[in-house]
Coordinates of C-alpha atoms in Angstrom, one line a residue:
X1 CA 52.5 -5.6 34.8
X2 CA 53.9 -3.2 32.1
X3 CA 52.9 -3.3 29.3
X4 CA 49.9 -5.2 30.0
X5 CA 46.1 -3.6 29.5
X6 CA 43.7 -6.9 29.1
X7 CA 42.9 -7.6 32.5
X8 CA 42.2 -11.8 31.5
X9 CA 46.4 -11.7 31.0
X10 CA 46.8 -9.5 34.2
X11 CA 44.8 -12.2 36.6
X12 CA 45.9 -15.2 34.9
X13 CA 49.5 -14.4 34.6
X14 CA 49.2 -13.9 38.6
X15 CA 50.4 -10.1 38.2
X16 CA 49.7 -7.4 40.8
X17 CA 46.3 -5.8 40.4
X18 CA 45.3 -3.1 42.6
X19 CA 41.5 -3.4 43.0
X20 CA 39.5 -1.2 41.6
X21 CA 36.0 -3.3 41.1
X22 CA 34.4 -1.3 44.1
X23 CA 34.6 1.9 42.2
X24 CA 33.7 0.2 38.9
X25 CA 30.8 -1.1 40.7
X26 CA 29.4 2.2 41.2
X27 CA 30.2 3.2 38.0
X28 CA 27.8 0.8 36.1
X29 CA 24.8 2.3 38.3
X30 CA 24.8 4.6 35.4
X31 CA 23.8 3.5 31.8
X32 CA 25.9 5.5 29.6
X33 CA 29.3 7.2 31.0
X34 CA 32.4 9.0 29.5
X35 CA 35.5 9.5 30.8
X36 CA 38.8 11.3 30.1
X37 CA 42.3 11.0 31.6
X38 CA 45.6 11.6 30.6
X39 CA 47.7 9.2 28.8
X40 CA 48.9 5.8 30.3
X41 CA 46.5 6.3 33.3
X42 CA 45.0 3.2 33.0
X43 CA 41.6 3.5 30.4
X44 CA 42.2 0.3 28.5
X45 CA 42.9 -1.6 31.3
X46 CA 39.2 -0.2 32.8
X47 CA 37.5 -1.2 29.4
X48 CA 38.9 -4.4 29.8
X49 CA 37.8 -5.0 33.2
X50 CA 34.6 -4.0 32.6
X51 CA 34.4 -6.5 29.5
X52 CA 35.3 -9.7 32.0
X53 CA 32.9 -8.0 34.0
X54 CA 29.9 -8.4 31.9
X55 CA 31.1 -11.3 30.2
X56 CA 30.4 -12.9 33.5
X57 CA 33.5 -14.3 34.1
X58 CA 33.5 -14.4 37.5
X59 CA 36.5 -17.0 38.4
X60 CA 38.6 -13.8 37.3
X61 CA 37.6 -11.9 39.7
X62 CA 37.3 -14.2 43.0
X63 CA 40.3 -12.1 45.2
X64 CA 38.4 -8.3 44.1
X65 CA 35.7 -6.9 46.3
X66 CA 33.1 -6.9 43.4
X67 CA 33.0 -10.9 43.6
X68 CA 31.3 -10.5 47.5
X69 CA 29.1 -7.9 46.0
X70 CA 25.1 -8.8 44.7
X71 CA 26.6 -8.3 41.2
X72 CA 24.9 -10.4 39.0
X73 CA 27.0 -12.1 36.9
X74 CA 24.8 -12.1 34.2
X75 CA 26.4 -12.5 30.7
X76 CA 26.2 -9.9 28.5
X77 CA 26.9 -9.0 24.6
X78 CA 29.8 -7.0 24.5
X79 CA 30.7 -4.8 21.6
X80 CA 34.3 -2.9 22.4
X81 CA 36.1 -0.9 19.8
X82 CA 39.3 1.3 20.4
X83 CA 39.3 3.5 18.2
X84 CA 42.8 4.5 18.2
X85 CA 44.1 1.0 16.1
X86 CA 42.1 2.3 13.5
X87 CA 43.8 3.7 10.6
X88 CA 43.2 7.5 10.7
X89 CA 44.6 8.6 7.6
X90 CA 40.9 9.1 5.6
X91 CA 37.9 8.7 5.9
X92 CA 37.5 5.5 3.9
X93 CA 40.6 3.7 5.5
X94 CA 38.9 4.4 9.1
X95 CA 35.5 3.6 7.8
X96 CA 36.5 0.1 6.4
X97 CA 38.3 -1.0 9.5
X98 CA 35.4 -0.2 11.6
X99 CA 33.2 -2.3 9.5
X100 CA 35.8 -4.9 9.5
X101 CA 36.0 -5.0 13.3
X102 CA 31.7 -4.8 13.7
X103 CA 32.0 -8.3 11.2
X104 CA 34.2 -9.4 13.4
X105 CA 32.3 -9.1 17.0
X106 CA 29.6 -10.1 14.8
X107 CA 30.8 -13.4 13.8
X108 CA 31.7 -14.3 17.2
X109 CA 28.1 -13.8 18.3
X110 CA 26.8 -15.9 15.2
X111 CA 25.4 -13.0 14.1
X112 CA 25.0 -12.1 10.0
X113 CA 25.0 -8.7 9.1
X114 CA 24.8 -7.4 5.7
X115 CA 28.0 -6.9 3.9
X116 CA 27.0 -3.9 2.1
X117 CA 26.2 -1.9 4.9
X118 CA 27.9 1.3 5.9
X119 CA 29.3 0.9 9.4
X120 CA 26.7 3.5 11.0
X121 CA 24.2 0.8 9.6
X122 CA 26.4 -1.9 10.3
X123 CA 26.1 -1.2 14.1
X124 CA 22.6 -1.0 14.3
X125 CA 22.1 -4.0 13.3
X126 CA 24.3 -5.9 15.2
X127 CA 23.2 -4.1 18.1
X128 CA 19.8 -4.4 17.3
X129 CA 20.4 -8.5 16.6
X130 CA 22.6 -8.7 19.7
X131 CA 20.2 -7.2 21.8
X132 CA 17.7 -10.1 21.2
X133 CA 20.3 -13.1 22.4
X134 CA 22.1 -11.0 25.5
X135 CA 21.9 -7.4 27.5
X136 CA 24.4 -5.3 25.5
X137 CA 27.2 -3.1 26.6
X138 CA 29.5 -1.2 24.4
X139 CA 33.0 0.3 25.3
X140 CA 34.6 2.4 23.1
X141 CA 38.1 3.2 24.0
X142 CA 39.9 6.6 22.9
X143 CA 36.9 7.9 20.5
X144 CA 38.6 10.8 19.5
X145 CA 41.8 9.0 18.1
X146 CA 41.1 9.5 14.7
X147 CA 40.5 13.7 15.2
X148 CA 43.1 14.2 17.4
X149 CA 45.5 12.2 14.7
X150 CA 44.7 14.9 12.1
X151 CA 44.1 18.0 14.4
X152 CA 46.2 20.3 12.2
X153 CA 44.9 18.5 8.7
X154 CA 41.7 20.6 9.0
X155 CA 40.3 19.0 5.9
X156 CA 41.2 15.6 6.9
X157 CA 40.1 15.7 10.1
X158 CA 36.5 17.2 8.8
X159 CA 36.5 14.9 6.8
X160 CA 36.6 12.0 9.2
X161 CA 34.5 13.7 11.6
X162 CA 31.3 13.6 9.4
X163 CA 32.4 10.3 8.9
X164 CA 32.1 9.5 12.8
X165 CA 28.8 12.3 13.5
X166 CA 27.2 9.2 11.4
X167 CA 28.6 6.4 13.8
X168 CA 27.8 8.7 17.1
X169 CA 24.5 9.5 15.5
X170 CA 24.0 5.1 15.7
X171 CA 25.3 5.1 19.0
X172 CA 22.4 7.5 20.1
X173 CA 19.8 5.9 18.2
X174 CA 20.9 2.2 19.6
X175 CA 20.5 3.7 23.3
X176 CA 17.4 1.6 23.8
X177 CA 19.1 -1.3 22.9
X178 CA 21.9 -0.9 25.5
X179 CA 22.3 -2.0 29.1
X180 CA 25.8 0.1 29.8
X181 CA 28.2 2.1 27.8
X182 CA 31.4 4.2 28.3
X183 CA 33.4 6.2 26.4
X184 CA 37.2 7.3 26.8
X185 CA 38.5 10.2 25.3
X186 CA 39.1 14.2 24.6
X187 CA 36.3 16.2 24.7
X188 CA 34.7 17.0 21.6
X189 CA 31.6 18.1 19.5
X190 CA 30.9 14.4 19.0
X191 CA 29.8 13.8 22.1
X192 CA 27.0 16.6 21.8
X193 CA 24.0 14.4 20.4
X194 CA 24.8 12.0 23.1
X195 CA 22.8 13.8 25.6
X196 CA 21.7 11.1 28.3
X197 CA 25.6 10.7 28.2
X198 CA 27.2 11.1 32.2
X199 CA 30.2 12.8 32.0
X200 CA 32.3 11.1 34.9
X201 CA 35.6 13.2 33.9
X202 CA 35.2 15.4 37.0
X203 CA 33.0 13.8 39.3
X204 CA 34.0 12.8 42.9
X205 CA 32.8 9.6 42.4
X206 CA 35.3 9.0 40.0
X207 CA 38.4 10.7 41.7
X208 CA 40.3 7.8 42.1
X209 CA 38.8 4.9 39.7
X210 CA 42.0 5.3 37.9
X211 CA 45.4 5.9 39.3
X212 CA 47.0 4.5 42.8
X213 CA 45.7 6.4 46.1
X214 CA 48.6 6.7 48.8
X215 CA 47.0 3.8 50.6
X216 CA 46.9 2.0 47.6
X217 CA 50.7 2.3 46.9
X218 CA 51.7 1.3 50.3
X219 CA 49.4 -1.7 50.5
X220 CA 49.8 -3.8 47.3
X221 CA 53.6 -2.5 46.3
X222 CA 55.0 -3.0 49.8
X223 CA 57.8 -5.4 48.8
X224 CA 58.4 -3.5 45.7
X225 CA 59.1 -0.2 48.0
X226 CA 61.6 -1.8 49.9
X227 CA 63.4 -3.1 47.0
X228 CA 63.4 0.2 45.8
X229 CA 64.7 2.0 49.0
X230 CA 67.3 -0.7 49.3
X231 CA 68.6 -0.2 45.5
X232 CA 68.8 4.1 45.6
X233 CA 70.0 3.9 48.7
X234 CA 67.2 5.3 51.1
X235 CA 65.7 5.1 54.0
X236 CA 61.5 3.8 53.7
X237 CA 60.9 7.2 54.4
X238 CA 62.6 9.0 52.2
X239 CA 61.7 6.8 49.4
X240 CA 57.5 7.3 49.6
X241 CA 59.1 10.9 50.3
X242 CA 60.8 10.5 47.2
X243 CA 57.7 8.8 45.3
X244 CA 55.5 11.4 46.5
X245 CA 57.5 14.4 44.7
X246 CA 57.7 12.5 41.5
X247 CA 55.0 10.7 40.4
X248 CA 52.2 12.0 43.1
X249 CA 49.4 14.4 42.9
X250 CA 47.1 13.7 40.1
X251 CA 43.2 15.4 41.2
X252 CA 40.2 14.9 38.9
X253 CA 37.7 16.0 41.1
X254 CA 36.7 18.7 43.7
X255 CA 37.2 16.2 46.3
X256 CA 41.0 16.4 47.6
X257 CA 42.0 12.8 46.7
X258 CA 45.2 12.7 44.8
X259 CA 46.5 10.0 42.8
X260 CA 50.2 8.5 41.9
X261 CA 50.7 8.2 37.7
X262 CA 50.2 4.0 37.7
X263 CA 52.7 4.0 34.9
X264 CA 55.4 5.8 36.2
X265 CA 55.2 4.0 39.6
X266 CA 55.2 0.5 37.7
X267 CA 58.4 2.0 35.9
X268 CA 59.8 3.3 38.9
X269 CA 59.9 -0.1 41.1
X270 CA 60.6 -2.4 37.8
X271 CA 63.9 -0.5 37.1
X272 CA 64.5 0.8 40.8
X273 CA 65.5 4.0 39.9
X274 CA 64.0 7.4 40.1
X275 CA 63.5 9.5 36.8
X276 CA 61.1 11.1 34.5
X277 CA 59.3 7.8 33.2
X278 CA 55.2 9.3 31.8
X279 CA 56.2 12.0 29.6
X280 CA 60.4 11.4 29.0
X281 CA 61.2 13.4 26.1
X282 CA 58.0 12.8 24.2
X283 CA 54.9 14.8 24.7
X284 CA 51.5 14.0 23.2
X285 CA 52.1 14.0 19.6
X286 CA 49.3 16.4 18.9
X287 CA 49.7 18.8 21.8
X288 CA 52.9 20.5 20.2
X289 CA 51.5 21.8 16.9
X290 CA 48.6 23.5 19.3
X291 CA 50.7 25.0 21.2
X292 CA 53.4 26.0 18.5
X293 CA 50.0 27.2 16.6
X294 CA 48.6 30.4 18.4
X295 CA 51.3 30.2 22.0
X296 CA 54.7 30.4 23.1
X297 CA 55.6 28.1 26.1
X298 CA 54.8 30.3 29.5
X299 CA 55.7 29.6 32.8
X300 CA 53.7 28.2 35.6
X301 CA 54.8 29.7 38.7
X302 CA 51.6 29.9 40.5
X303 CA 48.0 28.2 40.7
X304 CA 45.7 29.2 37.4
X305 CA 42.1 29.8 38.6
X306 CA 39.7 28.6 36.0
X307 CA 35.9 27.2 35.8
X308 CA 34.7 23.9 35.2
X309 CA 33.4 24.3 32.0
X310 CA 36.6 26.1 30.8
X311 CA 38.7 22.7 31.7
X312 CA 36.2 20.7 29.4
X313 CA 36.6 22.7 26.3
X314 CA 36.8 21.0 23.0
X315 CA 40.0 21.5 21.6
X316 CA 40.8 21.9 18.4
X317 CA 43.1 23.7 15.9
X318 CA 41.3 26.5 15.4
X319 CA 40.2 26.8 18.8
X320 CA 42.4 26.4 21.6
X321 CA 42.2 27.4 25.4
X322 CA 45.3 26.7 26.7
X323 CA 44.6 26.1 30.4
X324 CA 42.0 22.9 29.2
X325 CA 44.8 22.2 26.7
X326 CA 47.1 21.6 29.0
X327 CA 44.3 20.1 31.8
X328 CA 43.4 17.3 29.7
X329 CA 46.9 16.0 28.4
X330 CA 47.7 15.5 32.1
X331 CA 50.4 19.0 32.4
X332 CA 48.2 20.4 34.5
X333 CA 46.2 18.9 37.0
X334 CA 43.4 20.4 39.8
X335 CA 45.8 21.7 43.0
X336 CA 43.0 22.9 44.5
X337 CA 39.3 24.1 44.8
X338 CA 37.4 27.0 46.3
X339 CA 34.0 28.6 46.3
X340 CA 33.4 26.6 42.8
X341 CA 36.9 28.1 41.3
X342 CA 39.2 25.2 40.7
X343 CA 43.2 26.1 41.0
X344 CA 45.6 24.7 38.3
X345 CA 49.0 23.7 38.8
X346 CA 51.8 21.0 38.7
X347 CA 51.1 17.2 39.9
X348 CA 54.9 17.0 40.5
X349 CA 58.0 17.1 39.6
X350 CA 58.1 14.8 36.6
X351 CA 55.6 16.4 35.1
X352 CA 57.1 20.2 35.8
X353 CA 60.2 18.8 34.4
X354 CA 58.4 17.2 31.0
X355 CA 56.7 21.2 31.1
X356 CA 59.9 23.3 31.3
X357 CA 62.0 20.7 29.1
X358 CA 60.1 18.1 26.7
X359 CA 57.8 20.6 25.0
X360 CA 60.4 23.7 24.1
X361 CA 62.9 20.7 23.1
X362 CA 59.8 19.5 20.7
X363 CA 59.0 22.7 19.6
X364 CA 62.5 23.8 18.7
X365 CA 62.9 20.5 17.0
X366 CA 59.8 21.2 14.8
X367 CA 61.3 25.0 13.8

């Protein structure tokens, strides 16, 4: 399936889904949750699960473990926004598609709202409205989207963040209100007033909720494998030998599971060919006036000890620690842990080779 985030198209277009519902399950124990993960690791496709979910439409999921579970089905009001197919480039443009897509998730509830309203006030009310029909849940995917777009426009971006502190400010206020919620994103100073917020990012819990486990790979993609080790040549060993190296590796947690990059090992077994598929020659569009900003590109040659609380800096352009930089575009990932000191390094080789070739190609580009 790729290509394909909404998880209603996934199931009824009778595409592969590795299931995921029994660590989604355990996620919704908590009320409100944020998340962050590297590019094309799978966050849309989450919020869109989770919307089916509460929507109560269970036929969906009748071959996942959560549909033998005492979930209960219940329908809920669902209010999801991604943030990033907003336009970002003011304040007022952002602003006026937000309201335009609260009126919309309105409407569809038969709710009225005031057309005046700003959309801070806007969302109060329509939570507050909601909350009297159905229990609500809202998913907002890739909250940072407009800062990040305008990380080295510092006026811009302040602009638009006082713009959002508003919205955020909402989102605490509505708490009451609100039977689940989760965020993706960076971390940033927005999510400070949202203090009851559970910051799932790094916990164990959460290790592999996105991203395929080795078991995973060899139990849904068995056929795909084969079709791959028949087209490069290889024996079955040497090609999850193969699939290990590249695309392999990924740790979010203390505990040691690793996880596979789902995009790349979609791209790998649709085109049957080993290469650098995540990264290619494009890094994060915002990640190279950073680094071009205050660093030169330096080599990883060995594990970089660091904290916990240094890999969930908020980065901006004025403030920059490259080792969470780096951590939370996916460049880096956890190689190990000890005695509360976690170990940075390379997942693998398509992401060493994106390292030592995408980003000095970018940056040379931009001089």
């Amino acid at each position: 399936p790729i290509g394909i985030s909404e998880f209603k198209k996934l199931i009824e277009g009778d595409y592969l889904y590795v299931d995921k519902t029994e660590l989604i399950y355990e996620l919704i124990q908590n009320r409100q949750c944020f998340l962050s993960r590297p590019r094309r690791f799978g966050k849309t496709l989450l919020l869109s699960t989770l919307e089916q979910l509460f929507l109560g439409n269970k036929e969906l999921f009748k071959k996942t473990w959560i549909a033998s579970s005492d979930f209960g089905w219940k329908q809920h009001a669902v209010v999801r926004l991604n943030f990033s197919g907003m336009r970002h480039s003011s304040a007022e443009n952002f602003d006026f598609d937000l309201a335009r897509r609260l009126d919309a998730i309105a409407q569809n509830y038969t709710i009225s709202i005031q057309p005046d309203l700003t959309p801070s006030a806007k969302f109060i009310e329509l939570i507050r409205a909601l909350s009297q029909k159905h229990p609500v849940v809202v998913l907002i995917d890739q909250y940072d989207a407009p800062l990040t777009a305008n990380i080295t426009n510092s006026i811009l971006s302040e602009t638009i963040q006082q713009s959002m502190q508003s919205f955020f400010l909402a989102l605490k206020t509505t708490e009451r209100y609100t039977h689940f919620c989760l965020l993706t994103g960076r971390y940033t100073e927005l999510l400070t007033p949202l203090i009851n917020l559970k910051d799932c990012t790094m916990d164990s819990m959460a290790a592999d909720i996105l991203g395929y486990t080795q078991h995973e790979l060899g139990y849904y993609f068995a056929d795909y494998i084969n079709r791959l080790s028949q087209a490069e040549g290889l024996s079955l060993t040497d090609t999850f030998a193969e699939l290990k190296s590249c695309y392999n590796g990924f740790r979010f947690s203390h505990k040691d599971i690793k996880v596979y990059s789902p995009f790349s090992v979609l791209n790998v077994l649709e085109n049957k060919k080993f290469k650098n598929y995540w990264f290619g020659s494009n890094a994060p569009q915002f990640l190279i006036p950073l680094l071009t900003n205050q660093y030169k590109i330096i080599a990883v040659e060995s594990p970089i000890s660091c904290d916990m609380y240094a890999l969930k800096t908020c980065i901006t352009y004025e403030n920059i620690q490259l080792n969470a930089l780096l951590y939370q575009t996916g460049y880096l990932t956890i190689s190990d842990y000890k005695n509360g000191e976690y170990y940075l390094g390379f997942a693998n080789s398509e992401v060493k080779e994106a390292y030592e070739t995408s980003i000095p190609l970018s940056i040379s580009k931009l001089k």
